[in-house]
Amino acid sequence: MTKLGHSIATLVFLAASLPLPANYPGASSVPLVAGGKPVAEIVLAADASPSVKTAAAELQKHLKAMSGAALPIVSAPTAGVSNQIYVGESDWTRNLGFSLEGLKYDGFKIVAEKNRVILAGKDISHFANSFSKFRDVPRRERQNAWEAFTGHKWRFPPMIEFRDFNEDCGFHLWDATGTLSAVYELLEQLGMRWYMPVPEIGVVIPKLKDIAIKDQSITREPEFPIRIMGDSGNGTYKEEFLWYKSMRVGTAWIMPAYHSLSGPTKIEPEKQPQEYYGIVGGKINYQSPRLTNERLRADAIEYLEWVDKGFPGIAYTCIGQPDGWSLLDSRDAAEGWNKVTERGAEGAFSDYYWDFIMDIRKRYMERQPDRKFTVFAYSSTQRVPTNIDKVPENVSVVFCQNARSWMLPNRVLENRGEWLEKMSHKDQLLIWEYYTLHAPKYNFPPVPVLFTKYLKQSFDGLYDKSAGLLAEVGWTSQEVRERDKLVLSRPGISHILLYLHNRLCWDRNLDVQAVLEEYYSLFYGPARDEMKEFFEFAESVWNRPEPREISANGGFLKPADVDRYFDILGRAKAK
């Protein structure tokens, strides 16, 4: 750990010692614990799904941590026990007149009245439903299994990160887990907070002898159906996995976004049909697909059909450009497909790519008329093409943006706005966001990356206009991770931005400053003023309109900043 990272880590206090207001027994509440003793039980259906079982276990665990009282988990209400908490929709809740009908996305409901509390939401096991064919195939054997399945030397489709499945909990980070969200919502009402994926120092646990749930009937639905954080193997460590789930990460449906064109072109390219690839500088270039080639188009369609067969139940087919694509076949460039002069670097290949997209879409719909599609707006295809008037209603654009760099001159919002003008409904836009600067591969200095104003600005431009966000977090190149180790890089300084991001996914009216003020108090205790100063200074440093790279010639971080960082941390440590 670096000196700065160590200093920040030493300032994280176990917030269980901090007094918080709680709900106490009264005429309009349902008692759960009285005098440190359980006066209620948790009712869980015997056939509950893994995520609902986890929800009941999390409720039991945290109520005990607060009060010392272990509420029993039962499969039916027990005679003589006055109060019940029903976790998940079941015959018991239906008999009580409770229903999730009409609930949007993977939202949830909390009902507390008389002597019962119901915590339930929309739960969908996407991973079990659509990815089971390869679920139990070891990672290193998956490519061979895919080749045996398809009969082709084609790349296994990375539609979803299999390492985001948690073996202990039995479900995937992307799964819709409304009931688990309801449990975390209730625990937050009691004063709990999950700020960092390290339970010993990152979780706020109030100490309560009496716990009661005030009477209520609330419905909470996310602002976006898709709220994903991935690309890092977040299912490896249970506590980290559940930290993401405490922030309500998940998706109501699968909208795959991956480099599908790499499928037929990336595995042993020298052995693939050479007509797939472009000629650049007089030589074949395996990073440059020749999208006008008929053989490539036909084989791309066959590859996508195999993906549909291998991962059933997903409404979308991804026509994704290959990763690292930056050069165009010289013959196609000579035909005028390179538009860099007219459209700039961000739109140079947009028309070329969309000519390919529209042809693949047309042919695919001849076989599957009801199919939907995802495509990228990424790198040299970020800008809208000029060869379409509107994005077809069954096509969704995965727009890749770097909100972390908005303080610099760039066209991200303008480019995003151009796409919105060509769309008919909000599910046609999915944002791929990058929060990866603290990953080891980037060798970035260990200072907080914080941009609350720009973060809120980004979200305000997406409400009612986007299906949601897929954020790339904590990227790692390590193949194997121990099950008791964090994946998130430098959690002491990276967690707060992710916490705010996920709050904004659920609440467009979020008071970001109020959330931060509570965080400074609960997370840092006596050092709250100094740590508020630290993070506000860090945000001002990051928001300088200067290069993110640090070099002998400059950059956003100055030598004097480092001295001030340590001065603030020194004063905070003294408290």
Coordinates of C-alpha atoms in Angstrom, one line a residue:
M1 CA 0.0 0.0 0.0
T2 CA 1.3 3.5 -0.8
K3 CA 2.0 6.0 1.9
L4 CA -1.1 8.1 0.9
G5 CA -3.3 5.0 0.6
H6 CA -2.2 3.8 4.1
S7 CA -2.9 7.2 5.6
I8 CA -6.4 7.3 4.2
A9 CA -7.0 3.7 5.4
T10 CA -6.0 4.5 8.9
L11 CA -8.7 7.2 9.1
V12 CA -11.6 4.8 8.4
F13 CA -13.4 4.2 11.7
L14 CA -15.8 1.4 12.6
A15 CA -19.0 3.5 12.7
A16 CA -20.9 1.1 15.0
S17 CA -19.8 3.2 17.9
L18 CA -21.6 6.3 16.5
P19 CA -25.1 6.9 17.9
L20 CA -27.9 7.0 15.3
P21 CA -31.6 7.6 15.5
A22 CA -33.7 4.4 15.4
N23 CA -37.3 3.3 15.2
Y24 CA -38.5 2.3 18.6
P25 CA -41.7 0.4 19.5
G26 CA -44.8 2.4 19.4
A27 CA -48.5 2.3 18.5
S28 CA -47.7 2.6 14.8
S29 CA -44.8 0.2 14.4
V30 CA -44.0 -3.5 14.2
P31 CA -41.6 -4.6 17.0
L32 CA -38.7 -6.9 16.0
V33 CA -36.4 -6.7 19.0
A34 CA -37.2 -5.6 22.6
G35 CA -34.5 -5.3 25.2
G36 CA -32.0 -7.1 23.1
K37 CA -34.4 -10.1 22.7
P38 CA -36.2 -11.2 19.4
V39 CA -39.9 -10.7 19.4
A40 CA -40.4 -11.6 15.7
E41 CA -39.4 -14.2 13.1
I42 CA -38.3 -14.1 9.5
V43 CA -40.6 -16.1 7.2
L44 CA -39.0 -17.5 4.1
A45 CA -40.6 -19.8 1.5
A46 CA -39.1 -23.3 1.5
D47 CA -38.5 -23.0 -2.3
A48 CA -37.1 -19.4 -2.2
S49 CA -34.5 -18.6 -4.8
P50 CA -30.8 -18.1 -3.8
S51 CA -31.1 -14.3 -3.9
V52 CA -34.1 -14.3 -1.7
K53 CA -32.4 -16.7 0.7
T54 CA -29.5 -14.4 0.8
A55 CA -31.9 -11.5 1.6
A56 CA -33.3 -13.3 4.6
A57 CA -29.7 -14.2 5.8
E58 CA -28.6 -10.6 5.4
L59 CA -31.6 -9.4 7.4
Q60 CA -30.9 -11.8 10.2
K61 CA -27.2 -11.1 10.3
H62 CA -27.5 -7.4 10.4
L63 CA -30.3 -7.2 12.9
K64 CA -28.2 -9.4 15.2
A65 CA -25.2 -7.1 14.7
M66 CA -27.3 -4.2 15.7
S67 CA -29.1 -5.7 18.7
G68 CA -27.5 -9.0 19.6
A69 CA -30.9 -10.7 18.9
A70 CA -31.0 -13.5 16.3
L71 CA -34.4 -13.6 14.7
P72 CA -35.2 -17.2 13.6
I73 CA -35.8 -18.0 9.9
V74 CA -38.8 -20.2 9.4
S75 CA -40.7 -21.6 6.5
A76 CA -44.1 -20.9 8.0
P77 CA -45.4 -18.5 10.8
T78 CA -45.0 -20.1 14.2
A79 CA -47.9 -20.3 16.6
G80 CA -47.4 -18.0 19.5
V81 CA -45.0 -15.7 17.7
S82 CA -46.7 -12.3 17.4
N83 CA -44.7 -10.6 14.7
Q84 CA -43.5 -11.8 11.3
I85 CA -41.1 -10.4 8.6
Y86 CA -42.0 -12.0 5.3
V87 CA -39.0 -12.0 2.9
G88 CA -39.9 -12.4 -0.8
E89 CA -43.2 -13.0 -2.5
S90 CA -44.8 -16.3 -1.4
D91 CA -48.1 -18.0 -0.8
W92 CA -48.0 -16.4 2.7
T93 CA -47.8 -12.8 1.3
R94 CA -50.3 -13.5 -1.4
N95 CA -52.8 -14.7 1.2
L96 CA -52.3 -11.4 3.0
G97 CA -53.4 -9.6 -0.1
F98 CA -49.8 -8.5 -1.1
S99 CA -48.9 -8.3 -4.8
L100 CA -46.0 -7.1 -6.9
E101 CA -48.2 -6.6 -9.9
G102 CA -47.4 -3.5 -11.9
L103 CA -44.0 -3.1 -10.2
K104 CA -41.5 -1.6 -12.7
Y105 CA -38.1 -3.1 -13.5
D106 CA -36.5 -4.8 -10.5
G107 CA -38.1 -2.5 -7.9
F108 CA -39.5 -3.5 -4.5
K109 CA -42.1 -2.9 -2.0
I110 CA -42.1 -2.6 1.8
V111 CA -45.3 -2.9 3.8
A112 CA -45.4 -2.7 7.6
E113 CA -48.7 -2.8 9.4
K114 CA -50.3 -4.5 12.3
N115 CA -47.9 -7.3 13.3
R116 CA -46.2 -8.0 10.0
V117 CA -43.6 -6.6 7.6
I118 CA -43.3 -7.7 4.0
L119 CA -40.1 -7.2 2.1
A120 CA -40.4 -8.3 -1.6
G121 CA -39.4 -7.2 -5.1
K122 CA -38.9 -8.4 -8.6
D123 CA -36.3 -11.2 -8.7
I124 CA -35.0 -12.6 -12.0
S125 CA -32.2 -15.1 -12.2
H126 CA -30.8 -14.1 -15.6
F127 CA -27.6 -16.1 -15.1
A128 CA -29.4 -19.3 -14.3
N129 CA -32.0 -18.7 -17.0
S130 CA -29.7 -17.8 -19.9
F131 CA -26.1 -18.8 -19.1
S132 CA -26.6 -22.3 -17.6
K133 CA -25.1 -24.2 -20.6
F134 CA -21.6 -22.9 -19.7
R135 CA -22.2 -22.1 -16.0
D136 CA -20.2 -25.1 -14.7
V137 CA -17.6 -25.2 -17.4
P138 CA -14.2 -24.2 -15.9
R139 CA -12.9 -20.9 -17.2
R140 CA -9.9 -22.4 -19.0
E141 CA -12.1 -25.0 -20.7
R142 CA -14.8 -22.6 -21.8
Q143 CA -13.3 -21.8 -25.2
N144 CA -13.0 -25.5 -26.1
A145 CA -16.5 -26.1 -25.0
W146 CA -17.7 -23.3 -27.2
E147 CA -15.8 -24.7 -30.2
A148 CA -17.3 -28.1 -29.6
F149 CA -20.7 -26.5 -29.4
T150 CA -20.5 -24.4 -32.6
G151 CA -18.1 -26.5 -34.6
H152 CA -16.0 -23.4 -35.3
K153 CA -12.7 -22.0 -34.1
W154 CA -14.6 -18.9 -32.9
R155 CA -14.2 -16.9 -29.7
F156 CA -16.4 -17.7 -26.7
P157 CA -18.7 -14.7 -26.4
P158 CA -18.0 -12.6 -23.3
M159 CA -21.6 -11.4 -23.0
I160 CA -21.3 -11.4 -19.2
E161 CA -18.4 -11.8 -16.7
F162 CA -18.8 -15.3 -15.3
R163 CA -16.6 -14.3 -12.4
D164 CA -19.3 -11.9 -11.3
F165 CA -21.3 -15.0 -10.1
N166 CA -20.8 -15.6 -6.4
E167 CA -20.6 -19.3 -5.4
D168 CA -21.5 -18.7 -1.8
C169 CA -24.7 -16.8 -2.6
G170 CA -25.6 -18.7 -5.7
F171 CA -26.5 -15.9 -8.0
H172 CA -24.9 -13.3 -10.3
L173 CA -24.2 -9.6 -9.8
W174 CA -26.4 -8.8 -12.8
D175 CA -29.4 -10.8 -11.5
A176 CA -32.5 -8.8 -10.7
T177 CA -32.7 -8.9 -6.9
G178 CA -35.6 -6.7 -5.8
T179 CA -36.2 -8.6 -2.6
L180 CA -32.6 -8.1 -1.5
S181 CA -32.8 -4.4 -2.3
A182 CA -35.9 -4.2 0.0
V183 CA -34.0 -5.7 2.8
Y184 CA -31.1 -3.2 2.4
E185 CA -33.6 -0.4 2.2
L186 CA -35.2 -1.5 5.5
L187 CA -31.8 -1.8 7.2
E188 CA -30.9 1.7 6.0
Q189 CA -34.0 3.0 7.6
L190 CA -32.6 1.6 10.9
G191 CA -29.3 3.5 10.3
M192 CA -27.1 1.1 8.5
R193 CA -24.8 2.2 5.7
W194 CA -22.5 0.3 3.3
Y195 CA -19.7 2.7 2.3
M196 CA -16.9 0.3 1.5
P197 CA -16.6 -3.4 0.7
V198 CA -14.6 -4.1 3.9
P199 CA -17.0 -5.0 6.7
E200 CA -14.7 -4.3 9.5
I201 CA -14.3 -0.6 8.6
G202 CA -16.8 0.1 5.8
V203 CA -20.2 -0.7 7.3
V204 CA -22.1 1.6 9.7
I205 CA -23.9 -0.5 12.3
P206 CA -25.9 1.3 14.9
K207 CA -26.2 -0.4 18.4
L208 CA -29.9 -0.8 19.3
K209 CA -31.6 -2.6 22.2
D210 CA -35.0 -2.1 20.7
I211 CA -35.9 -2.3 17.0
A212 CA -39.3 -1.7 15.5
I213 CA -40.4 -0.9 11.9
K214 CA -42.6 2.1 11.5
D215 CA -45.9 1.4 9.7
Q216 CA -45.5 2.1 6.0
S217 CA -46.3 1.1 2.5
I218 CA -43.7 2.2 0.0
T219 CA -42.8 1.3 -3.5
R220 CA -39.3 2.0 -4.9
E221 CA -38.3 1.5 -8.5
P222 CA -35.0 2.3 -10.1
E223 CA -34.6 5.2 -12.5
F224 CA -33.1 2.8 -15.0
P225 CA -33.7 -0.9 -15.7
I226 CA -30.0 -1.5 -16.2
R227 CA -27.5 -0.6 -13.4
I228 CA -24.4 -2.7 -13.9
M229 CA -20.9 -2.5 -12.5
G230 CA -18.6 -5.2 -13.8
D231 CA -15.6 -6.2 -15.8
S232 CA -13.6 -7.2 -12.7
G233 CA -14.8 -10.5 -11.3
N234 CA -16.9 -8.9 -8.5
G235 CA -18.4 -12.2 -7.5
T236 CA -15.1 -13.6 -6.2
Y237 CA -15.3 -12.2 -2.7
K238 CA -18.7 -12.4 -1.0
E239 CA -18.5 -9.3 1.0
E240 CA -17.5 -7.2 -2.0
F241 CA -20.3 -8.9 -4.0
L242 CA -22.8 -8.0 -1.4
W243 CA -21.5 -4.4 -1.1
Y244 CA -22.4 -3.9 -4.8
K245 CA -25.8 -5.5 -4.1
S246 CA -26.3 -3.2 -1.1
M247 CA -26.1 -0.3 -3.6
R248 CA -28.9 -2.1 -5.7
V249 CA -26.6 -3.1 -8.6
G250 CA -28.4 -5.3 -11.1
T251 CA -30.5 -5.3 -14.2
A252 CA -34.2 -5.9 -15.1
W253 CA -33.1 -7.5 -18.4
I254 CA -30.0 -8.5 -20.3
M255 CA -28.9 -6.1 -23.0
P256 CA -25.5 -7.6 -24.1
A257 CA -22.7 -5.3 -25.1
Y258 CA -19.5 -7.0 -26.1
H259 CA -17.2 -7.1 -29.1
S260 CA -19.1 -9.8 -31.0
L261 CA -17.3 -9.2 -34.3
S262 CA -14.2 -10.4 -32.5
G263 CA -16.0 -13.8 -32.3
P264 CA -15.1 -15.1 -35.8
T265 CA -12.0 -13.0 -36.2
K266 CA -9.9 -13.1 -33.0
I267 CA -9.0 -16.7 -32.3
E268 CA -6.0 -17.8 -34.4
P269 CA -6.7 -15.2 -37.1
E270 CA -4.0 -16.6 -39.4
K271 CA -6.1 -19.7 -39.7
Q272 CA -9.4 -17.8 -40.4
P273 CA -10.4 -16.8 -43.9
Q274 CA -8.0 -14.0 -44.7
E275 CA -10.7 -12.1 -46.6
Y276 CA -12.1 -11.2 -43.1
Y277 CA -9.2 -8.7 -42.6
G278 CA -8.2 -5.4 -44.0
I279 CA -5.0 -4.5 -45.9
V280 CA -3.2 -1.6 -44.2
G281 CA 0.1 -0.3 -45.5
G282 CA 0.2 -3.1 -48.1
K283 CA 0.0 -5.8 -45.4
I284 CA -2.8 -7.8 -43.8
N285 CA -3.9 -6.3 -40.5
Y286 CA -5.7 -8.6 -38.1
Q287 CA -7.0 -5.7 -36.0
S288 CA -8.9 -4.3 -38.9
P289 CA -11.9 -6.2 -40.1
R290 CA -13.0 -5.6 -43.7
L291 CA -16.7 -5.0 -43.0
T292 CA -17.7 -4.9 -46.7
N293 CA -16.6 -8.5 -47.2
E294 CA -19.5 -10.8 -47.8
R295 CA -17.8 -13.8 -46.2
L296 CA -17.3 -11.9 -43.0
R297 CA -20.9 -10.7 -43.0
A298 CA -22.3 -14.2 -43.6
D299 CA -20.1 -15.8 -40.9
A300 CA -20.9 -13.0 -38.4
I301 CA -24.5 -13.8 -38.8
E302 CA -23.9 -17.5 -38.2
Y303 CA -21.8 -16.7 -35.1
L304 CA -24.6 -14.5 -33.7
E305 CA -27.1 -17.3 -34.3
W306 CA -24.9 -19.7 -32.3
V307 CA -24.8 -17.1 -29.5
D308 CA -28.6 -17.0 -29.4
K309 CA -28.7 -20.8 -29.2
G310 CA -26.0 -21.0 -26.5
F311 CA -27.6 -18.2 -24.4
P312 CA -31.4 -18.5 -24.8
G313 CA -34.0 -16.1 -23.5
I314 CA -32.1 -12.9 -24.3
A315 CA -34.1 -10.5 -26.5
Y316 CA -31.0 -8.7 -27.9
T317 CA -28.3 -9.7 -30.3
C318 CA -25.1 -7.6 -30.2
I319 CA -23.6 -6.5 -33.4
G320 CA -20.4 -5.3 -31.7
Q321 CA -17.4 -3.9 -33.4
P322 CA -14.0 -5.5 -32.4
D323 CA -12.0 -4.0 -29.6
G324 CA -8.8 -2.0 -30.6
W325 CA -10.1 -1.2 -34.1
S326 CA -8.4 1.9 -35.3
L327 CA -7.4 1.4 -38.9
L328 CA -9.4 0.9 -42.1
D329 CA -8.8 -1.4 -45.0
S330 CA -7.0 0.6 -47.7
R331 CA -9.4 -0.6 -50.4
D332 CA -12.5 0.5 -48.5
A333 CA -10.7 3.7 -47.5
A334 CA -10.2 4.4 -51.2
E335 CA -14.0 3.9 -51.7
G336 CA -14.6 6.8 -49.4
W337 CA -15.5 5.0 -46.2
N338 CA -13.0 6.8 -44.0
K339 CA -14.8 10.0 -43.0
V340 CA -12.1 11.3 -40.7
T341 CA -11.9 14.6 -42.7
E342 CA -15.6 15.2 -42.5
R343 CA -16.5 13.7 -39.1
G344 CA -13.3 13.8 -37.1
A345 CA -11.6 11.0 -35.2
E346 CA -14.8 10.2 -33.3
G347 CA -16.9 9.7 -36.4
A348 CA -14.4 8.5 -38.9
F349 CA -15.8 4.9 -39.2
S350 CA -19.4 5.5 -38.2
D351 CA -20.9 5.3 -41.7
Y352 CA -18.7 2.2 -42.4
Y353 CA -19.9 0.5 -39.3
W354 CA -23.5 1.4 -39.7
D355 CA -23.6 0.1 -43.3
F356 CA -22.5 -3.2 -41.8
I357 CA -25.0 -3.0 -38.9
M358 CA -28.0 -2.3 -41.1
D359 CA -27.2 -5.1 -43.4
I360 CA -26.7 -7.6 -40.6
R361 CA -29.9 -6.4 -38.9
K362 CA -31.9 -6.8 -42.1
R363 CA -30.7 -10.4 -42.8
Y364 CA -31.1 -11.4 -39.2
M365 CA -34.7 -10.2 -39.0
E366 CA -35.5 -12.3 -42.1
R367 CA -34.9 -15.2 -39.8
Q368 CA -36.0 -13.7 -36.5
P369 CA -38.4 -10.8 -37.1
D370 CA -38.9 -9.9 -33.5
R371 CA -35.2 -9.7 -32.7
K372 CA -33.7 -6.6 -31.0
F373 CA -30.1 -5.5 -31.4
T374 CA -27.3 -3.6 -29.6
V375 CA -24.5 -1.8 -31.3
F376 CA -21.5 0.4 -30.1
A377 CA -20.8 4.1 -30.3
Y378 CA -17.2 3.7 -29.4
S379 CA -13.8 5.2 -30.4
S380 CA -14.0 6.0 -34.1
T381 CA -17.8 5.3 -34.2
Q382 CA -18.8 7.4 -31.2
R383 CA -20.5 10.0 -33.4
V384 CA -23.8 9.4 -35.2
P385 CA -23.5 8.1 -38.8
T386 CA -24.8 10.2 -41.7
N387 CA -26.2 7.2 -43.7
I388 CA -29.3 6.7 -41.4
D389 CA -32.1 9.2 -40.6
K390 CA -33.2 7.5 -37.4
V391 CA -31.9 4.6 -35.3
P392 CA -34.3 1.7 -35.9
E393 CA -36.6 1.2 -32.9
N394 CA -35.3 -2.3 -32.3
V395 CA -31.7 -1.1 -32.2
S396 CA -30.0 0.2 -29.0
V397 CA -26.8 2.1 -29.0
V398 CA -24.2 1.4 -26.3
F399 CA -22.6 4.9 -26.0
C400 CA -19.1 4.8 -24.5
Q401 CA -18.2 7.8 -22.4
N402 CA -15.6 9.1 -19.9
A403 CA -17.4 11.4 -17.5
R404 CA -14.2 11.5 -15.5
S405 CA -12.7 13.7 -18.2
W406 CA -15.5 16.2 -18.8
M407 CA -13.5 19.0 -17.2
L408 CA -11.3 18.9 -20.3
P409 CA -12.4 20.2 -23.7
N410 CA -14.3 17.3 -25.3
R411 CA -17.4 16.5 -27.3
V412 CA -18.9 13.8 -25.2
L413 CA -22.2 15.5 -24.3
E414 CA -22.6 16.9 -27.8
N415 CA -22.0 13.5 -29.4
R416 CA -24.5 11.9 -26.9
G417 CA -27.1 14.6 -27.8
E418 CA -26.7 13.8 -31.5
W419 CA -27.6 10.2 -30.8
L420 CA -30.7 11.1 -28.7
E421 CA -32.0 13.2 -31.6
K422 CA -32.0 10.1 -33.8
M423 CA -33.8 7.9 -31.2
S424 CA -37.5 7.2 -30.6
H425 CA -37.5 5.8 -27.0
K426 CA -35.2 5.7 -24.0
D427 CA -34.3 2.0 -24.2
Q428 CA -32.3 2.8 -27.3
L429 CA -29.5 4.3 -25.3
L430 CA -27.2 2.4 -22.9
I431 CA -24.2 4.2 -21.4
W432 CA -20.9 2.4 -21.0
E433 CA -19.0 4.4 -18.4
Y434 CA -15.4 4.1 -17.3
Y435 CA -14.3 4.3 -13.7
T436 CA -11.1 2.4 -14.1
L437 CA -8.2 4.9 -13.3
H438 CA -7.3 3.2 -10.1
A439 CA -6.8 -0.2 -11.7
P440 CA -3.3 -1.5 -11.6
K441 CA -2.9 -1.6 -15.4
Y442 CA -3.3 2.2 -15.6
N443 CA -0.5 3.1 -13.1
F444 CA -2.4 6.1 -11.9
P445 CA -1.3 8.1 -8.8
P446 CA -3.3 7.1 -5.7
V447 CA -5.4 10.2 -5.3
P448 CA -9.2 10.3 -5.2
V449 CA -10.9 10.6 -8.5
L450 CA -14.0 12.7 -7.6
F451 CA -16.2 14.7 -9.8
T452 CA -19.6 15.1 -8.1
K453 CA -20.8 18.0 -10.2
Y454 CA -20.0 16.3 -13.5
L455 CA -21.5 13.0 -12.2
K456 CA -24.8 14.7 -11.4
Q457 CA -24.7 16.5 -14.7
S458 CA -24.3 13.2 -16.6
F459 CA -27.2 11.6 -14.8
D460 CA -29.5 14.6 -15.2
G461 CA -29.0 14.2 -19.0
L462 CA -30.0 10.6 -18.9
Y463 CA -33.1 10.4 -16.8
D464 CA -36.0 9.3 -19.1
K465 CA -33.6 9.1 -22.0
S466 CA -31.6 6.0 -21.3
A467 CA -32.0 2.3 -20.4
G468 CA -29.2 2.8 -17.9
L469 CA -25.5 2.4 -17.3
L470 CA -22.8 -0.3 -17.4
A471 CA -19.8 1.0 -15.5
E472 CA -16.4 -0.5 -15.9
V473 CA -14.9 -0.7 -12.4
G474 CA -11.7 -2.0 -10.8
W475 CA -10.3 -3.5 -13.9
T476 CA -7.7 -6.3 -13.3
S477 CA -5.7 -8.5 -15.6
Q478 CA -5.3 -11.2 -13.0
E479 CA -6.7 -14.5 -14.1
V480 CA -7.2 -16.1 -10.6
R481 CA -8.2 -14.4 -7.4
E482 CA -8.6 -15.8 -4.0
R483 CA -12.2 -15.8 -2.7
D484 CA -11.3 -13.7 0.3
K485 CA -9.7 -10.8 -1.5
L486 CA -11.0 -7.6 -2.9
V487 CA -11.1 -6.9 -6.6
L488 CA -11.8 -3.2 -6.2
S489 CA -8.5 -1.3 -6.6
R490 CA -7.6 1.2 -3.8
P491 CA -11.1 1.0 -2.1
G492 CA -10.2 3.7 0.5
I493 CA -10.3 6.3 -2.2
S494 CA -12.4 4.8 -5.0
H495 CA -15.5 3.7 -3.0
I496 CA -17.3 7.1 -2.6
L497 CA -17.7 7.8 -6.3
L498 CA -19.2 4.4 -6.9
Y499 CA -21.5 4.9 -3.9
L500 CA -22.8 8.2 -5.3
H501 CA -23.1 6.7 -8.8
N502 CA -25.4 3.9 -7.6
R503 CA -27.5 6.3 -5.5
L504 CA -28.1 8.4 -8.6
C505 CA -29.3 5.3 -10.4
W506 CA -32.2 5.1 -8.0
D507 CA -33.0 8.7 -7.2
R508 CA -32.9 11.6 -9.7
N509 CA -33.6 14.0 -6.8
L510 CA -30.7 12.9 -4.8
D511 CA -29.1 15.6 -2.7
V512 CA -25.5 14.7 -3.4
Q513 CA -24.1 17.2 -0.9
A514 CA -26.4 15.8 1.9
V515 CA -25.2 12.3 1.1
L516 CA -21.6 13.4 1.4
E517 CA -22.2 15.3 4.6
E518 CA -23.6 12.1 6.2
Y519 CA -20.7 10.1 4.8
Y520 CA -18.1 12.4 6.3
S521 CA -19.8 12.2 9.7
L522 CA -20.5 8.4 9.8
F523 CA -17.4 7.2 8.1
Y524 CA -14.7 9.4 9.6
G525 CA -16.3 10.3 13.0
P526 CA -14.1 12.8 14.9
A527 CA -12.1 13.5 11.7
R528 CA -15.2 14.4 9.6
D529 CA -14.2 18.1 9.1
E530 CA -10.7 17.3 8.0
M531 CA -11.8 14.5 5.7
K532 CA -14.5 16.8 4.1
E533 CA -11.7 19.2 3.5
F534 CA -9.6 16.4 2.0
F535 CA -12.2 15.2 -0.5
E536 CA -13.3 18.7 -1.5
F537 CA -9.7 19.6 -2.1
A538 CA -9.3 16.3 -4.1
E539 CA -12.3 17.2 -6.3
S540 CA -10.9 20.7 -7.0
V541 CA -7.5 19.1 -8.0
W542 CA -9.2 16.5 -10.2
N543 CA -11.4 19.1 -11.9
R544 CA -8.5 21.2 -13.2
P545 CA -8.6 21.5 -17.0
E546 CA -5.2 19.8 -17.4
P547 CA -4.1 16.4 -18.7
R548 CA -4.8 13.4 -16.4
E549 CA -1.3 12.1 -17.1
I550 CA 1.4 13.2 -14.7
S551 CA 4.7 14.0 -16.4
A552 CA 7.8 16.3 -16.0
N553 CA 5.9 18.8 -18.1
G554 CA 2.8 19.0 -15.9
G555 CA -0.6 17.5 -15.4
F556 CA -3.5 18.0 -13.1
L557 CA -1.6 17.0 -9.9
K558 CA 1.1 19.5 -8.6
P559 CA 3.9 18.9 -6.1
A560 CA 2.3 21.3 -3.7
D561 CA -0.9 19.3 -3.8
V562 CA 0.9 16.3 -2.3
D563 CA 2.1 18.3 0.6
R564 CA -1.4 19.6 1.3
Y565 CA -2.9 16.1 1.1
F566 CA -0.5 14.9 3.8
D567 CA -1.1 18.1 5.9
I568 CA -4.9 17.4 5.9
L569 CA -4.4 13.7 6.6
G570 CA -2.0 14.5 9.4
R571 CA -4.5 16.8 11.1
A572 CA -7.2 14.1 10.6
K573 CA -5.1 11.4 12.1
A574 CA -4.5 13.5 15.2
K575 CA -8.2 13.3 15.9

